[in-house]
Amino acid sequence: MLTIRPFHLTDESVVVDLWKRVGLTRPWNDPHKDILRKLTVQSEGFLVGEVEGRIVASVMAGYEGHRGWINYLAVDPDCQKLGYGRALMAHAEHWLLAQGCPKVSLQIRKDNLEAIAFYAHLGFTEDAAVSLGKRLISDE
């Protein structure tokens, strides 16, 4: 049974290892810095999922007044296809709705077909938008 709870700073190394194992980290994004940044802004939207005391999943949710965002949804490869990702997303969506969030968005790398299928199954559709980005602070 999955237990969902807020992230604690003592979870950091386990969560970063999880993100690495599922391929969410990139050399230009320091996951430790991403965690510290999230802890300063709506830290209650940073959740982990545990089974028998072991962290097996994570998600970061945030709302900036216009739309909600989902980042770092990860489920341990040994625990995928058990409903844990769905449960975390439902919890995050419930939290976003409680904040007054009317729409949630997320970004997926184009070659991550499995993630695209997962989110499509949850009711997400592709927006007619182009995602652009600009680094303001380098993590390197």
CSV table of N, CA and C in Angstrom, one decimal:
chain,number,residue,atom,x,y,z
A,1,MET,N,0.8,-1.2,0.0
A,1,MET,CA,0.0,0.0,0.0
A,1,MET,C,0.9,1.2,0.0
A,2,LEU,N,0.6,2.2,-0.9
A,2,LEU,CA,1.4,3.4,-1.0
A,2,LEU,C,0.9,4.4,0.0
A,3,THR,N,1.9,5.0,0.7
A,3,THR,CA,1.6,6.1,1.6
A,3,THR,C,2.2,7.3,1.0
A,4,ILE,N,1.4,8.4,0.9
A,4,ILE,CA,1.9,9.6,0.3
A,4,ILE,C,2.1,10.7,1.4
A,5,ARG,N,3.3,11.3,1.4
A,5,ARG,CA,3.6,12.3,2.5
A,5,ARG,C,4.4,13.4,1.9
A,6,PRO,N,4.6,14.5,2.6
A,6,PRO,CA,5.4,15.6,2.2
A,6,PRO,C,6.9,15.1,2.2
A,7,PHE,N,7.7,15.7,1.3
A,7,PHE,CA,9.1,15.4,1.2
A,7,PHE,C,9.8,16.0,2.5
A,8,HIS,N,10.8,15.3,3.0
A,8,HIS,CA,11.6,15.8,4.1
A,8,HIS,C,13.0,15.9,3.6
A,9,LEU,N,13.8,16.9,4.1
A,9,LEU,CA,15.1,17.1,3.6
A,9,LEU,C,16.0,15.8,3.8
A,10,THR,N,15.7,15.0,4.7
A,10,THR,CA,16.4,13.7,4.9
A,10,THR,C,16.1,12.7,3.8
A,11,ASP,N,15.1,13.0,2.9
A,11,ASP,CA,14.8,12.1,1.8
A,11,ASP,C,15.7,12.4,0.6
A,12,GLU,N,16.4,13.5,0.6
A,12,GLU,CA,17.1,14.0,-0.6
A,12,GLU,C,17.9,13.0,-1.3
A,13,SER,N,18.8,12.3,-0.7
A,13,SER,CA,19.7,11.4,-1.5
A,13,SER,C,18.9,10.2,-2.1
A,14,VAL,N,17.9,9.7,-1.4
A,14,VAL,CA,17.0,8.7,-1.9
A,14,VAL,C,16.2,9.1,-3.1
A,15,VAL,N,15.7,10.4,-3.0
A,15,VAL,CA,14.9,10.9,-4.1
A,15,VAL,C,15.8,11.2,-5.3
A,16,VAL,N,16.9,11.8,-5.1
A,16,VAL,CA,17.8,12.1,-6.3
A,16,VAL,C,18.2,10.8,-6.9
A,17,ASP,N,18.5,9.7,-6.2
A,17,ASP,CA,18.9,8.4,-6.7
A,17,ASP,C,17.7,7.9,-7.6
A,18,LEU,N,16.5,8.0,-7.1
A,18,LEU,CA,15.3,7.6,-7.8
A,18,LEU,C,15.2,8.3,-9.1
A,19,TRP,N,15.4,9.6,-9.1
A,19,TRP,CA,15.3,10.4,-10.3
A,19,TRP,C,16.4,10.0,-11.3
A,20,LYS,N,17.6,9.7,-10.8
A,20,LYS,CA,18.6,9.2,-11.7
A,20,LYS,C,18.3,7.9,-12.4
A,21,ARG,N,17.7,7.0,-11.5
A,21,ARG,CA,17.4,5.6,-12.0
A,21,ARG,C,16.3,5.6,-13.1
A,22,VAL,N,15.4,6.6,-13.0
A,22,VAL,CA,14.3,6.7,-14.0
A,22,VAL,C,14.6,7.7,-15.2
A,23,GLY,N,15.8,8.3,-15.2
A,23,GLY,CA,16.3,9.1,-16.3
A,23,GLY,C,15.7,10.5,-16.3
A,24,LEU,N,15.4,11.0,-15.1
A,24,LEU,CA,14.9,12.4,-15.1
A,24,LEU,C,15.9,13.5,-14.9
A,25,THR,N,17.1,13.1,-14.5
A,25,THR,CA,18.2,14.1,-14.3
A,25,THR,C,18.9,14.4,-15.6
A,26,ARG,N,19.4,15.6,-15.7
A,26,ARG,CA,20.2,16.1,-16.9
A,26,ARG,C,21.4,16.8,-16.4
A,27,PRO,N,22.5,16.8,-17.1
A,27,PRO,CA,23.8,17.4,-16.6
A,27,PRO,C,23.6,18.9,-16.3
A,28,TRP,N,22.7,19.6,-17.0
A,28,TRP,CA,22.6,21.0,-16.8
A,28,TRP,C,21.6,21.4,-15.7
A,29,ASN,N,21.0,20.4,-15.1
A,29,ASN,CA,20.1,20.7,-14.0
A,29,ASN,C,20.6,19.9,-12.8
A,30,ASP,N,21.0,20.6,-11.7
A,30,ASP,CA,21.5,20.0,-10.5
A,30,ASP,C,20.3,19.6,-9.7
A,31,PRO,N,20.0,18.3,-9.5
A,31,PRO,CA,18.8,17.9,-8.8
A,31,PRO,C,18.8,18.4,-7.3
A,32,HIS,N,19.9,18.5,-6.7
A,32,HIS,CA,20.0,18.9,-5.4
A,32,HIS,C,19.6,20.4,-5.3
A,33,LYS,N,20.0,21.2,-6.2
A,33,LYS,CA,19.6,22.6,-6.3
A,33,LYS,C,18.1,22.7,-6.6
A,34,ASP,N,17.6,21.9,-7.4
A,34,ASP,CA,16.2,21.9,-7.7
A,34,ASP,C,15.4,21.6,-6.4
A,35,ILE,N,15.8,20.7,-5.6
A,35,ILE,CA,15.2,20.4,-4.4
A,35,ILE,C,15.2,21.6,-3.4
A,36,LEU,N,16.4,22.2,-3.3
A,36,LEU,CA,16.5,23.3,-2.4
A,36,LEU,C,15.6,24.5,-2.9
A,37,ARG,N,15.5,24.7,-4.2
A,37,ARG,CA,14.6,25.7,-4.7
A,37,ARG,C,13.2,25.4,-4.4
A,38,LYS,N,12.8,24.1,-4.6
A,38,LYS,CA,11.4,23.8,-4.3
A,38,LYS,C,11.0,24.0,-2.9
A,39,LEU,N,11.9,23.7,-2.0
A,39,LEU,CA,11.7,23.8,-0.6
A,39,LEU,C,11.4,25.3,-0.1
A,40,THR,N,11.8,26.2,-1.0
A,40,THR,CA,11.5,27.6,-0.6
A,40,THR,C,10.2,28.1,-1.3
A,41,VAL,N,9.6,27.4,-2.1
A,41,VAL,CA,8.4,27.8,-2.8
A,41,VAL,C,7.4,26.6,-2.8
A,42,GLN,N,6.3,26.8,-2.1
A,42,GLN,CA,5.3,25.7,-2.0
A,42,GLN,C,5.8,24.4,-1.7
A,43,SER,N,6.6,24.2,-0.7
A,43,SER,CA,7.2,23.0,-0.3
A,43,SER,C,6.2,21.9,-0.1
A,44,GLU,N,5.0,22.3,0.3
A,44,GLU,CA,3.9,21.3,0.5
A,44,GLU,C,3.5,20.6,-0.7
A,45,GLY,N,3.9,21.1,-1.9
A,45,GLY,CA,3.6,20.4,-3.2
A,45,GLY,C,4.6,19.4,-3.6
A,46,PHE,N,5.6,19.2,-2.8
A,46,PHE,CA,6.7,18.2,-3.0
A,46,PHE,C,6.4,17.0,-2.2
A,47,LEU,N,6.0,15.9,-2.9
A,47,LEU,CA,5.5,14.7,-2.2
A,47,LEU,C,6.3,13.5,-2.6
A,48,VAL,N,6.4,12.6,-1.6
A,48,VAL,CA,7.0,11.3,-1.9
A,48,VAL,C,5.9,10.2,-1.6
A,49,GLY,N,6.1,9.0,-2.2
A,49,GLY,CA,5.3,7.9,-2.0
A,49,GLY,C,6.2,6.8,-1.4
A,50,GLU,N,5.7,6.2,-0.3
A,50,GLU,CA,6.4,5.1,0.4
A,50,GLU,C,5.6,3.8,0.4
A,51,VAL,N,6.4,2.7,0.3
A,51,VAL,CA,5.8,1.4,0.6
A,51,VAL,C,6.7,0.8,1.6
A,52,GLU,N,6.1,0.4,2.7
A,52,GLU,CA,6.8,-0.2,3.9
A,52,GLU,C,8.0,0.6,4.3
A,53,GLY,N,7.8,1.9,4.3
A,53,GLY,CA,8.9,2.8,4.7
A,53,GLY,C,9.9,3.1,3.7
A,54,ARG,N,9.8,2.6,2.5
A,54,ARG,CA,10.8,2.9,1.5
A,54,ARG,C,10.2,3.8,0.4
A,55,ILE,N,11.0,4.9,0.1
A,55,ILE,CA,10.5,5.8,-0.9
A,55,ILE,C,10.6,5.1,-2.3
A,56,VAL,N,9.4,5.1,-3.0
A,56,VAL,CA,9.4,4.5,-4.3
A,56,VAL,C,8.8,5.5,-5.4
A,57,ALA,N,8.5,6.7,-4.9
A,57,ALA,CA,7.9,7.6,-5.9
A,57,ALA,C,8.0,9.0,-5.4
A,58,SER,N,8.0,10.0,-6.3
A,58,SER,CA,8.0,11.4,-6.0
A,58,SER,C,7.3,12.2,-7.0
A,59,VAL,N,6.9,13.4,-6.6
A,59,VAL,CA,6.3,14.4,-7.5
A,59,VAL,C,6.5,15.8,-6.9
A,60,MET,N,6.7,16.8,-7.8
A,60,MET,CA,6.7,18.2,-7.4
A,60,MET,C,5.5,18.8,-8.1
A,61,ALA,N,4.7,19.5,-7.3
A,61,ALA,CA,3.6,20.2,-7.9
A,61,ALA,C,3.7,21.7,-7.4
A,62,GLY,N,3.3,22.6,-8.3
A,62,GLY,CA,3.3,24.0,-8.0
A,62,GLY,C,2.2,24.8,-8.7
A,63,TYR,N,1.8,25.9,-8.2
A,63,TYR,CA,0.8,26.7,-8.8
A,63,TYR,C,1.3,28.2,-8.7
A,64,GLU,N,1.3,28.9,-9.8
A,64,GLU,CA,1.8,30.2,-9.8
A,64,GLU,C,0.7,31.3,-10.1
A,65,GLY,N,-0.5,30.9,-9.9
A,65,GLY,CA,-1.6,31.8,-10.0
A,65,GLY,C,-2.3,31.7,-11.4
A,66,HIS,N,-1.7,31.1,-12.4
A,66,HIS,CA,-2.3,31.0,-13.7
A,66,HIS,C,-2.6,29.5,-14.0
A,67,ARG,N,-1.5,28.7,-13.8
A,67,ARG,CA,-1.7,27.3,-14.0
A,67,ARG,C,-0.8,26.5,-13.1
A,68,GLY,N,-1.1,25.3,-12.9
A,68,GLY,CA,-0.3,24.4,-12.1
A,68,GLY,C,0.7,23.7,-12.9
A,69,TRP,N,1.8,23.3,-12.3
A,69,TRP,CA,2.9,22.5,-13.0
A,69,TRP,C,3.2,21.3,-12.2
A,70,ILE,N,3.5,20.2,-13.0
A,70,ILE,CA,4.0,19.0,-12.4
A,70,ILE,C,5.5,18.8,-12.9
A,71,ASN,N,6.3,18.5,-11.9
A,71,ASN,CA,7.7,18.2,-12.3
A,71,ASN,C,8.2,16.9,-11.5
A,72,TYR,N,9.2,16.3,-12.0
A,72,TYR,CA,9.8,15.2,-11.3
A,72,TYR,C,8.9,14.1,-10.8
A,73,LEU,N,7.8,13.8,-11.6
A,73,LEU,CA,7.1,12.6,-11.2
A,73,LEU,C,7.9,11.4,-11.6
A,74,ALA,N,8.2,10.5,-10.6
A,74,ALA,CA,9.0,9.4,-10.7
A,74,ALA,C,8.5,8.2,-9.9
A,75,VAL,N,8.6,7.0,-10.5
A,75,VAL,CA,8.2,5.8,-9.8
A,75,VAL,C,9.3,4.8,-10.0
A,76,ASP,N,9.8,4.2,-8.9
A,76,ASP,CA,10.8,3.2,-9.0
A,76,ASP,C,10.5,2.2,-10.1
A,77,PRO,N,11.5,1.9,-10.9
A,77,PRO,CA,11.2,0.9,-12.0
A,77,PRO,C,10.6,-0.4,-11.5
A,78,ASP,N,11.0,-0.9,-10.3
A,78,ASP,CA,10.5,-2.1,-9.8
A,78,ASP,C,9.0,-2.0,-9.3
A,79,CYS,N,8.5,-0.8,-9.2
A,79,CYS,CA,7.2,-0.5,-8.7
A,79,CYS,C,6.3,0.1,-9.7
A,80,GLN,N,6.7,0.2,-11.0
A,80,GLN,CA,5.9,0.8,-12.0
A,80,GLN,C,4.7,-0.2,-12.4
A,81,LYS,N,3.7,0.4,-12.9
A,81,LYS,CA,2.5,-0.4,-13.3
A,81,LYS,C,1.7,-0.9,-12.1
A,82,LEU,N,1.9,-0.3,-10.9
A,82,LEU,CA,1.1,-0.7,-9.7
A,82,LEU,C,0.1,0.4,-9.3
A,83,GLY,N,0.0,1.5,-10.0
A,83,GLY,CA,-0.9,2.5,-9.7
A,83,GLY,C,-0.3,3.6,-8.9
A,84,TYR,N,1.0,3.6,-8.5
A,84,TYR,CA,1.6,4.6,-7.7
A,84,TYR,C,1.7,5.9,-8.4
A,85,GLY,N,2.0,5.9,-9.6
A,85,GLY,CA,2.1,7.2,-10.4
A,85,GLY,C,0.7,7.9,-10.5
A,86,ARG,N,-0.3,7.1,-10.7
A,86,ARG,CA,-1.7,7.6,-10.7
A,86,ARG,C,-2.1,8.1,-9.4
A,87,ALA,N,-1.7,7.4,-8.3
A,87,ALA,CA,-2.1,7.9,-7.0
A,87,ALA,C,-1.4,9.2,-6.6
A,88,LEU,N,-0.1,9.3,-7.0
A,88,LEU,CA,0.6,10.6,-6.7
A,88,LEU,C,0.0,11.7,-7.5
A,89,MET,N,-0.3,11.5,-8.8
A,89,MET,CA,-0.9,12.5,-9.6
A,89,MET,C,-2.2,12.9,-9.1
A,90,ALA,N,-3.0,12.0,-8.6
A,90,ALA,CA,-4.3,12.3,-8.1
A,90,ALA,C,-4.2,13.2,-6.8
A,91,HIS,N,-3.2,12.9,-6.0
A,91,HIS,CA,-2.9,13.6,-4.8
A,91,HIS,C,-2.5,15.0,-5.2
A,92,ALA,N,-1.5,15.1,-6.1
A,92,ALA,CA,-1.0,16.4,-6.6
A,92,ALA,C,-2.2,17.3,-7.2
A,93,GLU,N,-3.0,16.7,-8.0
A,93,GLU,CA,-4.1,17.4,-8.6
A,93,GLU,C,-5.1,17.9,-7.6
A,94,HIS,N,-5.4,17.1,-6.6
A,94,HIS,CA,-6.2,17.5,-5.5
A,94,HIS,C,-5.6,18.7,-4.8
A,95,TRP,N,-4.3,18.7,-4.5
A,95,TRP,CA,-3.7,19.8,-3.8
A,95,TRP,C,-3.8,21.0,-4.7
A,96,LEU,N,-3.5,20.9,-6.0
A,96,LEU,CA,-3.6,22.0,-6.9
A,96,LEU,C,-5.0,22.6,-7.0
A,97,LEU,N,-6.0,21.8,-7.0
A,97,LEU,CA,-7.4,22.2,-7.1
A,97,LEU,C,-7.7,23.0,-5.8
A,98,ALA,N,-7.2,22.5,-4.6
A,98,ALA,CA,-7.4,23.2,-3.4
A,98,ALA,C,-6.8,24.6,-3.4
A,99,GLN,N,-5.7,24.8,-4.2
A,99,GLN,CA,-5.1,26.1,-4.3
A,99,GLN,C,-5.9,27.0,-5.3
A,100,GLY,N,-6.9,26.5,-5.9
A,100,GLY,CA,-7.7,27.3,-6.9
A,100,GLY,C,-7.2,27.2,-8.3
A,101,CYS,N,-6.3,26.2,-8.6
A,101,CYS,CA,-5.7,26.0,-9.9
A,101,CYS,C,-6.7,25.5,-10.9
A,102,PRO,N,-6.9,26.2,-12.0
A,102,PRO,CA,-7.8,25.8,-13.0
A,102,PRO,C,-7.3,24.8,-14.1
A,103,LYS,N,-6.0,24.8,-14.2
A,103,LYS,CA,-5.4,23.9,-15.3
A,103,LYS,C,-4.0,23.5,-14.8
A,104,VAL,N,-3.6,22.3,-15.1
A,104,VAL,CA,-2.3,21.8,-14.8
A,104,VAL,C,-1.5,21.5,-16.1
A,105,SER,N,-0.3,21.8,-16.1
A,105,SER,CA,0.6,21.6,-17.3
A,105,SER,C,1.8,20.8,-16.9
A,106,LEU,N,2.4,20.2,-17.8
A,106,LEU,CA,3.7,19.5,-17.6
A,106,LEU,C,4.5,19.4,-18.9
A,107,GLN,N,5.7,19.1,-18.8
A,107,GLN,CA,6.6,19.0,-20.0
A,107,GLN,C,7.2,17.6,-20.0
A,108,ILE,N,7.2,17.0,-21.2
A,108,ILE,CA,7.8,15.6,-21.3
A,108,ILE,C,8.7,15.7,-22.5
A,109,ARG,N,9.9,15.1,-22.4
A,109,ARG,CA,10.7,15.0,-23.6
A,109,ARG,C,10.1,14.2,-24.7
A,110,LYS,N,10.2,14.7,-25.9
A,110,LYS,CA,9.5,14.1,-27.1
A,110,LYS,C,9.7,12.6,-27.2
A,111,ASP,N,10.9,12.1,-26.8
A,111,ASP,CA,11.3,10.7,-27.0
A,111,ASP,C,10.8,9.8,-25.9
A,112,ASN,N,10.2,10.4,-24.9
A,112,ASN,CA,9.7,9.6,-23.7
A,112,ASN,C,8.3,9.1,-24.0
A,113,LEU,N,8.1,8.2,-24.9
A,113,LEU,CA,6.8,7.8,-25.3
A,113,LEU,C,6.0,7.1,-24.2
A,114,GLU,N,6.7,6.4,-23.3
A,114,GLU,CA,6.0,5.7,-22.2
A,114,GLU,C,5.4,6.8,-21.3
A,115,ALA,N,6.1,7.8,-21.0
A,115,ALA,CA,5.5,8.9,-20.1
A,115,ALA,C,4.4,9.6,-20.8
A,116,ILE,N,4.5,9.8,-22.1
A,116,ILE,CA,3.4,10.5,-22.9
A,116,ILE,C,2.2,9.6,-22.8
A,117,ALA,N,2.3,8.3,-23.0
A,117,ALA,CA,1.2,7.4,-22.9
A,117,ALA,C,0.6,7.4,-21.5
A,118,PHE,N,1.4,7.4,-20.5
A,118,PHE,CA,1.0,7.4,-19.1
A,118,PHE,C,0.1,8.6,-18.9
A,119,TYR,N,0.5,9.8,-19.2
A,119,TYR,CA,-0.2,11.0,-19.0
A,119,TYR,C,-1.5,11.1,-19.9
A,120,ALA,N,-1.4,10.6,-21.1
A,120,ALA,CA,-2.6,10.5,-21.9
A,120,ALA,C,-3.7,9.7,-21.3
A,121,HIS,N,-3.3,8.6,-20.6
A,121,HIS,CA,-4.2,7.7,-19.9
A,121,HIS,C,-4.9,8.4,-18.8
A,122,LEU,N,-4.2,9.4,-18.2
A,122,LEU,CA,-4.7,10.2,-17.1
A,122,LEU,C,-5.6,11.4,-17.6
A,123,GLY,N,-5.7,11.5,-18.9
A,123,GLY,CA,-6.6,12.6,-19.4
A,123,GLY,C,-5.8,13.8,-19.9
A,124,PHE,N,-4.5,13.8,-19.9
A,124,PHE,CA,-3.7,14.9,-20.4
A,124,PHE,C,-3.7,14.8,-22.0
A,125,THR,N,-3.8,16.0,-22.6
A,125,THR,CA,-3.7,16.1,-24.0
A,125,THR,C,-2.6,17.1,-24.4
A,126,GLU,N,-2.1,17.0,-25.6
A,126,GLU,CA,-1.1,17.8,-26.1
A,126,GLU,C,-1.6,19.2,-26.3
A,127,ASP,N,-1.0,20.2,-25.7
A,127,ASP,CA,-1.4,21.6,-25.9
A,127,ASP,C,-0.8,22.1,-27.3
A,128,ALA,N,-1.5,23.0,-27.9
A,128,ALA,CA,-0.9,23.6,-29.1
A,128,ALA,C,0.0,24.8,-28.7
A,129,ALA,N,1.1,24.4,-28.2
A,129,ALA,CA,2.1,25.4,-27.7
A,129,ALA,C,3.5,24.9,-27.9
A,130,VAL,N,4.4,25.8,-28.0
A,130,VAL,CA,5.8,25.5,-28.1
A,130,VAL,C,6.5,25.8,-26.7
A,131,SER,N,7.2,24.9,-26.2
A,131,SER,CA,7.9,25.2,-24.9
A,131,SER,C,9.2,25.8,-25.2
A,132,LEU,N,9.4,27.0,-24.6
A,132,LEU,CA,10.7,27.7,-24.7
A,132,LEU,C,11.3,27.8,-23.3
A,133,GLY,N,12.6,27.9,-23.2
A,133,GLY,CA,13.2,28.1,-21.9
A,133,GLY,C,14.4,29.0,-22.0
A,134,LYS,N,14.8,29.6,-20.9
A,134,LYS,CA,15.9,30.5,-20.8
A,134,LYS,C,16.5,30.3,-19.4
A,135,ARG,N,17.7,29.9,-19.3
A,135,ARG,CA,18.4,29.8,-18.0
A,135,ARG,C,18.7,31.2,-17.4
A,136,LEU,N,18.3,31.4,-16.2
A,136,LEU,CA,18.6,32.7,-15.5
A,136,LEU,C,19.8,32.4,-14.5
A,137,ILE,N,19.9,31.2,-14.0
A,137,ILE,CA,20.9,30.8,-13.1
A,137,ILE,C,21.5,29.5,-13.5
A,138,SER,N,22.7,29.4,-13.8
A,138,SER,CA,23.4,28.2,-14.2
A,138,SER,C,23.6,27.3,-13.1
A,139,ASP,N,23.3,26.0,-13.2
A,139,ASP,CA,23.6,25.0,-12.2
A,139,ASP,C,25.0,24.4,-12.3
A,140,GLU,N,25.7,24.8,-13.4
A,140,GLU,CA,27.0,24.2,-13.6
A,140,GLU,C,28.1,24.9,-12.8
